[in-house]
Amino acid sequence: MGKANHSVTSDFILVGLFSHSGPHLLLYSLVTTMFTMGLLGNTILICLIRTDSRLYTPMYFLLSQLSLLDIGFLLVTIPKMAANFMQGKESISFGGCAAQMFFLMLMGVSEGVLLSLMSYDRYIAVCHPLHYPVLMRHQVCLLMVGTSWMSGVLVATVQTSITLHFPFCASRTVDHFFCELPALLKLSCENTSTYELTLSISGVLILLLPMSLIATSYSHVLAAVLRMRSAEARQKAFTTCSSHITVVGLFYGAAVFMYMVPGTYHSPQQDNVVSLFYSLVTPTLNPLIYSLRNREVRVALVKVLERAGFRSKR
């Protein structure tokens, strides 16, 4: 019992990605640059969606929520890792570790659900365009967003509470650069095999259900696109859907590797790389994918830049 109580008041040690050698300093600079780009890109995208009336559509409303989740991913992981590197320390408090684990799970589950609902939005837009204003009215969009966020809160609350219930009386060194649930479970001095099995099963369900909705939506979209006679209509449908498919591939590719492939088939080093991918690379790329491939976003950005240039000259 004393050991369990001690585990609640002691810090954890995070194994960072960087040392102070030349190559690692270069990698650290690259990570901080991508972090800054990710924050700016997602913030700019949210501002464009909120200020340009032509982007007041269900698709862009859902996209603004995706950018908000991506900002959360960036803020939960990278600043602590960078601060530890700059200060030359590796510790994180028990509360800080719990907060990291909770918010990462919240963001991850919410984003997975949101991406699946965004595929439904594309299905309605392509397959039932005349009913789109009714089926995707603002109340429905709010319900979609609420469902994604509440799913994340529910899963994160349950799984974080259960994980922190275990006593951490073994080595307190987390073989990761942030507190992620699988890495933290390895530190427990109790047998967690039953919980890990339950966690794997729930992880499969959490991933497979949204992926099934995405696959179903896009199978109908593909069939509808192939039936279109107009090449221009096919191109427009492809453009509006391809950005979302790209984002889905990036996010779910990393998630499947982390939570559906058994831990014995990947090393902690591989986990670090994949975690860096979905906590940094994907949130940084998402606004670029949507802004470069969507004409409406490009036009809105040009308008804002032109207005800013005009005002500065005045």
Short mmCIF file of C-alpha atoms in Angstrom, two decimals:
data_model
loop_
_atom_site.label_atom_id
_atom_site.label_comp_id
_atom_site.label_asym_id
_atom_site.label_seq_id
_atom_site.Cartn_x
_atom_site.Cartn_y
_atom_site.Cartn_z
CA MET A 1 0.00 0.00 0.00
CA GLY A 2 2.90 2.32 0.79
CA LYS A 3 4.40 1.70 -2.61
CA ALA A 4 1.11 2.49 -4.29
CA ASN A 5 0.80 5.74 -2.37
CA HIS A 6 4.40 6.62 -3.21
CA SER A 7 3.62 6.15 -6.90
CA VAL A 8 0.99 8.88 -6.77
CA THR A 9 3.36 11.51 -5.39
CA SER A 10 6.48 10.69 -7.43
CA ASP A 11 7.46 12.04 -10.81
CA PHE A 12 7.85 9.94 -13.93
CA ILE A 13 10.95 10.02 -16.11
CA LEU A 14 10.34 10.49 -19.83
CA VAL A 15 12.87 9.08 -22.27
CA GLY A 16 13.27 12.03 -24.64
CA LEU A 17 13.83 11.83 -28.37
CA PHE A 18 16.87 14.08 -28.37
CA SER A 19 20.32 14.30 -26.86
CA HIS A 20 22.51 17.39 -27.14
CA SER A 21 24.55 16.01 -30.02
CA GLY A 22 24.64 17.68 -33.46
CA PRO A 23 22.18 15.40 -35.33
CA HIS A 24 19.71 15.51 -32.44
CA LEU A 25 19.92 19.29 -32.26
CA LEU A 26 19.06 19.41 -35.96
CA LEU A 27 16.12 17.05 -35.40
CA TYR A 28 14.98 19.16 -32.45
CA SER A 29 15.05 22.27 -34.67
CA LEU A 30 13.00 20.42 -37.30
CA VAL A 31 10.42 19.36 -34.69
CA THR A 32 10.04 22.88 -33.29
CA THR A 33 9.72 24.29 -36.83
CA MET A 34 6.98 21.78 -37.69
CA PHE A 35 5.28 22.53 -34.37
CA THR A 36 5.19 26.25 -35.19
CA MET A 37 3.95 25.55 -38.73
CA GLY A 38 1.24 23.26 -37.39
CA LEU A 39 -0.03 25.82 -34.89
CA LEU A 40 -0.01 28.61 -37.47
CA GLY A 41 -1.57 26.51 -40.21
CA ASN A 42 -4.45 25.23 -38.10
CA THR A 43 -5.06 28.62 -36.48
CA ILE A 44 -5.13 30.36 -39.87
CA LEU A 45 -7.52 27.73 -41.23
CA ILE A 46 -9.90 28.21 -38.29
CA CYS A 47 -9.77 32.00 -38.72
CA LEU A 48 -10.45 31.76 -42.46
CA ILE A 49 -13.45 29.49 -41.88
CA ARG A 50 -14.88 31.85 -39.28
CA THR A 51 -14.33 35.07 -41.25
CA ASP A 52 -15.10 34.15 -44.88
CA SER A 53 -18.83 33.77 -45.53
CA ARG A 54 -18.21 31.41 -48.46
CA LEU A 55 -16.77 28.91 -45.98
CA TYR A 56 -19.92 28.89 -43.84
CA THR A 57 -20.74 25.33 -44.90
CA PRO A 58 -21.04 22.07 -42.94
CA MET A 59 -17.85 20.68 -44.44
CA TYR A 60 -15.74 23.64 -43.32
CA PHE A 61 -17.43 23.79 -39.93
CA LEU A 62 -16.38 20.18 -39.35
CA LEU A 63 -12.93 21.00 -40.73
CA SER A 64 -12.55 23.80 -38.18
CA GLN A 65 -13.19 21.25 -35.42
CA LEU A 66 -10.55 18.97 -36.94
CA SER A 67 -8.05 21.86 -36.83
CA LEU A 68 -8.98 22.52 -33.20
CA LEU A 69 -8.24 18.89 -32.32
CA ASP A 70 -4.95 19.06 -34.21
CA ILE A 71 -3.93 22.13 -32.20
CA GLY A 72 -4.72 20.12 -29.06
CA PHE A 73 -2.47 17.26 -30.23
CA LEU A 74 0.40 19.69 -30.77
CA LEU A 75 0.02 21.50 -27.44
CA VAL A 76 -0.30 18.37 -25.30
CA THR A 77 2.92 16.69 -26.43
CA ILE A 78 5.54 18.95 -28.02
CA PRO A 79 5.88 21.87 -25.51
CA LYS A 80 6.66 19.53 -22.58
CA MET A 81 9.18 17.60 -24.66
CA ALA A 82 10.82 20.85 -25.80
CA ALA A 83 10.86 22.30 -22.26
CA ASN A 84 12.54 19.18 -20.86
CA PHE A 85 15.14 19.33 -23.62
CA MET A 86 15.90 23.01 -23.03
CA GLN A 87 16.07 22.61 -19.24
CA GLY A 88 18.13 19.43 -19.43
CA LYS A 89 15.65 17.36 -17.40
CA GLU A 90 13.39 14.39 -18.12
CA SER A 91 10.80 14.42 -15.34
CA ILE A 92 7.04 14.92 -15.48
CA SER A 93 4.75 15.05 -12.46
CA PHE A 94 2.11 12.42 -11.82
CA GLY A 95 -0.62 15.00 -12.51
CA GLY A 96 1.10 16.17 -15.68
CA CYS A 97 1.44 12.61 -16.88
CA ALA A 98 -2.23 11.91 -16.16
CA ALA A 99 -3.26 15.10 -18.01
CA GLN A 100 -1.15 14.17 -21.04
CA MET A 101 -2.65 10.71 -21.20
CA PHE A 102 -6.22 11.99 -20.78
CA PHE A 103 -6.04 14.75 -23.37
CA LEU A 104 -4.18 12.65 -25.92
CA MET A 105 -6.84 9.97 -25.68
CA LEU A 106 -9.58 12.60 -25.84
CA MET A 107 -8.07 14.16 -28.98
CA GLY A 108 -7.39 10.81 -30.62
CA VAL A 109 -10.84 9.31 -30.13
CA SER A 110 -12.61 12.57 -30.98
CA GLU A 111 -10.62 12.98 -34.17
CA GLY A 112 -11.30 9.41 -35.24
CA VAL A 113 -15.05 9.86 -34.76
CA LEU A 114 -15.00 13.27 -36.42
CA LEU A 115 -13.19 11.95 -39.50
CA SER A 116 -15.81 9.23 -39.89
CA LEU A 117 -18.62 11.79 -39.63
CA MET A 118 -16.86 14.00 -42.18
CA SER A 119 -16.96 11.05 -44.59
CA TYR A 120 -20.75 10.93 -44.07
CA ASP A 121 -20.86 14.63 -44.95
CA ARG A 122 -19.05 13.89 -48.23
CA TYR A 123 -21.43 10.99 -48.92
CA ILE A 124 -24.47 13.26 -48.56
CA ALA A 125 -22.85 16.00 -50.66
CA VAL A 126 -22.06 13.66 -53.56
CA CYS A 127 -24.89 11.11 -53.43
CA HIS A 128 -27.79 13.28 -52.17
CA PRO A 129 -26.89 16.87 -53.10
CA LEU A 130 -30.52 18.06 -53.25
CA HIS A 131 -31.13 16.89 -49.67
CA TYR A 132 -27.78 18.22 -48.37
CA PRO A 133 -29.15 21.47 -46.83
CA VAL A 134 -31.67 19.45 -44.80
CA LEU A 135 -29.58 16.41 -43.89
CA MET A 136 -26.57 18.54 -42.97
CA ARG A 137 -28.33 21.49 -41.34
CA HIS A 138 -26.55 23.32 -38.53
CA GLN A 139 -28.22 21.32 -35.75
CA VAL A 140 -26.99 18.08 -37.29
CA CYS A 141 -23.46 19.47 -37.54
CA LEU A 142 -23.55 20.48 -33.88
CA LEU A 143 -24.75 16.98 -32.99
CA MET A 144 -21.85 15.47 -34.98
CA VAL A 145 -19.30 17.68 -33.25
CA GLY A 146 -20.83 17.01 -29.84
CA THR A 147 -20.79 13.27 -30.49
CA SER A 148 -17.12 13.31 -31.43
CA TRP A 149 -16.08 15.35 -28.40
CA MET A 150 -18.24 13.40 -25.95
CA SER A 151 -16.92 10.09 -27.31
CA GLY A 152 -13.39 11.32 -26.62
CA VAL A 153 -14.24 12.52 -23.12
CA LEU A 154 -15.99 9.25 -22.23
CA VAL A 155 -13.23 6.94 -23.47
CA ALA A 156 -10.45 9.13 -22.04
CA THR A 157 -12.14 9.36 -18.62
CA VAL A 158 -12.71 5.61 -18.31
CA GLN A 159 -9.34 4.45 -19.60
CA THR A 160 -7.28 7.08 -17.79
CA SER A 161 -9.06 6.36 -14.49
CA ILE A 162 -8.48 2.61 -14.79
CA THR A 163 -4.83 3.02 -15.79
CA LEU A 164 -4.04 5.38 -12.92
CA HIS A 165 -5.71 2.96 -10.50
CA PHE A 166 -2.76 0.57 -10.90
CA PRO A 167 0.18 1.13 -8.54
CA PHE A 168 3.39 2.18 -10.29
CA CYS A 169 5.97 0.66 -7.99
CA ALA A 170 8.41 -0.58 -10.62
CA SER A 171 10.85 1.58 -12.57
CA ARG A 172 9.35 5.02 -13.13
CA THR A 173 11.07 5.52 -16.47
CA VAL A 174 8.51 5.79 -19.27
CA ASP A 175 10.08 4.45 -22.48
CA HIS A 176 8.41 7.20 -24.49
CA PHE A 177 8.68 10.97 -24.98
CA PHE A 178 5.20 11.54 -23.52
CA CYS A 179 2.79 9.67 -21.24
CA GLU A 180 0.89 7.30 -23.49
CA LEU A 181 -1.30 4.60 -22.00
CA PRO A 182 0.51 1.45 -23.31
CA ALA A 183 3.91 2.77 -22.20
CA LEU A 184 2.59 3.64 -18.74
CA LEU A 185 1.01 0.22 -18.19
CA LYS A 186 4.45 -1.38 -18.47
CA LEU A 187 5.45 0.36 -15.22
CA SER A 188 2.73 -1.24 -13.09
CA CYS A 189 3.80 -3.84 -10.55
CA GLU A 190 0.41 -5.57 -10.85
CA ASN A 191 -0.65 -7.98 -13.56
CA THR A 192 -2.33 -5.83 -16.23
CA SER A 193 -2.73 -8.55 -18.89
CA THR A 194 -6.53 -8.72 -18.52
CA TYR A 195 -6.87 -4.96 -18.78
CA GLU A 196 -4.47 -4.85 -21.73
CA LEU A 197 -6.60 -7.46 -23.52
CA THR A 198 -9.74 -5.44 -22.80
CA LEU A 199 -7.93 -2.33 -23.96
CA SER A 200 -6.92 -4.00 -27.23
CA ILE A 201 -10.49 -5.18 -27.88
CA SER A 202 -11.93 -1.73 -27.15
CA GLY A 203 -9.20 -0.17 -29.31
CA VAL A 204 -10.18 -2.38 -32.22
CA LEU A 205 -13.84 -1.39 -31.79
CA ILE A 206 -12.99 2.30 -31.44
CA LEU A 207 -10.99 2.13 -34.67
CA LEU A 208 -13.07 -0.33 -36.68
CA LEU A 209 -16.47 1.30 -36.19
CA PRO A 210 -15.41 4.70 -37.62
CA MET A 211 -13.35 2.98 -40.33
CA SER A 212 -16.40 0.94 -41.33
CA LEU A 213 -18.48 4.11 -41.69
CA ILE A 214 -15.70 5.71 -43.74
CA ALA A 215 -15.41 2.66 -46.02
CA THR A 216 -19.19 2.48 -46.49
CA SER A 217 -19.51 6.21 -47.22
CA TYR A 218 -16.73 6.27 -49.76
CA SER A 219 -17.85 3.09 -51.50
CA HIS A 220 -21.15 4.86 -52.21
CA VAL A 221 -19.30 8.02 -53.20
CA LEU A 222 -17.09 6.08 -55.63
CA ALA A 223 -20.13 4.41 -57.20
CA ALA A 224 -21.86 7.78 -57.58
CA VAL A 225 -18.77 9.40 -59.12
CA LEU A 226 -18.40 6.60 -61.66
CA ARG A 227 -22.02 7.14 -62.73
CA MET A 228 -21.49 10.85 -63.36
CA ARG A 229 -21.51 11.79 -67.05
CA SER A 230 -19.85 15.17 -66.67
CA ALA A 231 -16.06 15.12 -66.38
CA GLU A 232 -16.22 18.45 -64.53
CA ALA A 233 -18.64 17.02 -61.94
CA ARG A 234 -16.41 13.98 -61.46
CA GLN A 235 -13.37 16.22 -60.97
CA LYS A 236 -15.18 18.41 -58.43
CA ALA A 237 -16.40 15.36 -56.46
CA PHE A 238 -12.93 13.84 -56.52
CA THR A 239 -11.31 17.08 -55.32
CA THR A 240 -13.71 17.54 -52.40
CA CYS A 241 -13.22 13.94 -51.23
CA SER A 242 -9.53 13.34 -51.90
CA SER A 243 -8.34 15.78 -49.23
CA HIS A 244 -10.40 14.00 -46.60
CA ILE A 245 -9.27 10.56 -47.78
CA THR A 246 -5.63 11.67 -47.51
CA VAL A 247 -6.13 12.89 -43.93
CA VAL A 248 -7.98 9.68 -43.01
CA GLY A 249 -5.11 7.60 -44.40
CA LEU A 250 -2.50 9.51 -42.40
CA PHE A 251 -4.42 9.39 -39.13
CA TYR A 252 -5.71 5.82 -39.22
CA GLY A 253 -2.45 4.41 -40.59
CA ALA A 254 -0.63 5.51 -37.44
CA ALA A 255 -3.53 4.57 -35.14
CA VAL A 256 -3.83 1.04 -36.56
CA PHE A 257 -0.10 0.46 -36.07
CA MET A 258 -0.19 1.65 -32.45
CA TYR A 259 -3.44 0.08 -31.22
CA MET A 260 -4.28 -2.85 -33.49
CA VAL A 261 -0.83 -4.36 -34.07
CA PRO A 262 0.23 -6.32 -30.93
CA GLY A 263 3.00 -4.68 -28.93
CA THR A 264 5.34 -7.63 -29.46
CA TYR A 265 5.54 -6.74 -33.16
CA HIS A 266 6.91 -3.21 -32.69
CA SER A 267 9.68 -1.77 -30.56
CA PRO A 268 9.59 1.31 -28.28
CA GLN A 269 11.68 3.14 -30.89
CA GLN A 270 9.06 2.41 -33.55
CA ASP A 271 6.34 3.54 -31.14
CA ASN A 272 8.17 6.84 -30.67
CA VAL A 273 8.36 7.42 -34.41
CA VAL A 274 4.70 6.59 -35.00
CA SER A 275 3.60 8.69 -32.01
CA LEU A 276 5.63 11.63 -33.31
CA PHE A 277 3.91 11.12 -36.65
CA TYR A 278 0.34 11.40 -35.36
CA SER A 279 1.09 13.98 -32.66
CA LEU A 280 3.17 16.31 -34.88
CA VAL A 281 3.42 15.39 -38.57
CA THR A 282 -0.27 14.74 -39.24
CA PRO A 283 -1.55 17.88 -37.42
CA THR A 284 1.00 19.93 -39.38
CA LEU A 285 0.09 18.42 -42.74
CA ASN A 286 -3.71 18.53 -42.37
CA PRO A 287 -4.18 22.29 -42.95
CA LEU A 288 -1.72 22.16 -45.86
CA ILE A 289 -3.63 19.29 -47.46
CA TYR A 290 -6.95 21.10 -47.21
CA SER A 291 -5.66 24.55 -48.18
CA LEU A 292 -3.68 23.36 -51.19
CA ARG A 293 -6.38 21.08 -52.57
CA ASN A 294 -9.47 23.18 -51.85
CA ARG A 295 -9.99 26.18 -54.10
CA GLU A 296 -12.34 27.89 -51.64
CA VAL A 297 -9.68 27.92 -48.92
CA ARG A 298 -7.03 29.22 -51.31
CA VAL A 299 -9.33 32.03 -52.48
CA ALA A 300 -10.20 32.98 -48.88
CA LEU A 301 -6.51 33.07 -47.95
CA VAL A 302 -5.66 35.26 -50.94
CA LYS A 303 -8.47 37.67 -50.00
CA VAL A 304 -7.18 37.96 -46.43
CA LEU A 305 -3.62 38.54 -47.61
CA GLU A 306 -4.76 41.18 -50.10
CA ARG A 307 -6.77 43.00 -47.42
CA ALA A 308 -3.79 42.89 -45.05
CA GLY A 309 -1.50 44.25 -47.76
CA PHE A 310 -3.95 47.02 -48.63
CA ARG A 311 -4.28 48.11 -45.00
CA SER A 312 -0.55 48.08 -44.44
CA LYS A 313 -0.07 50.40 -47.44
CA ARG A 314 -2.77 52.70 -46.16
#
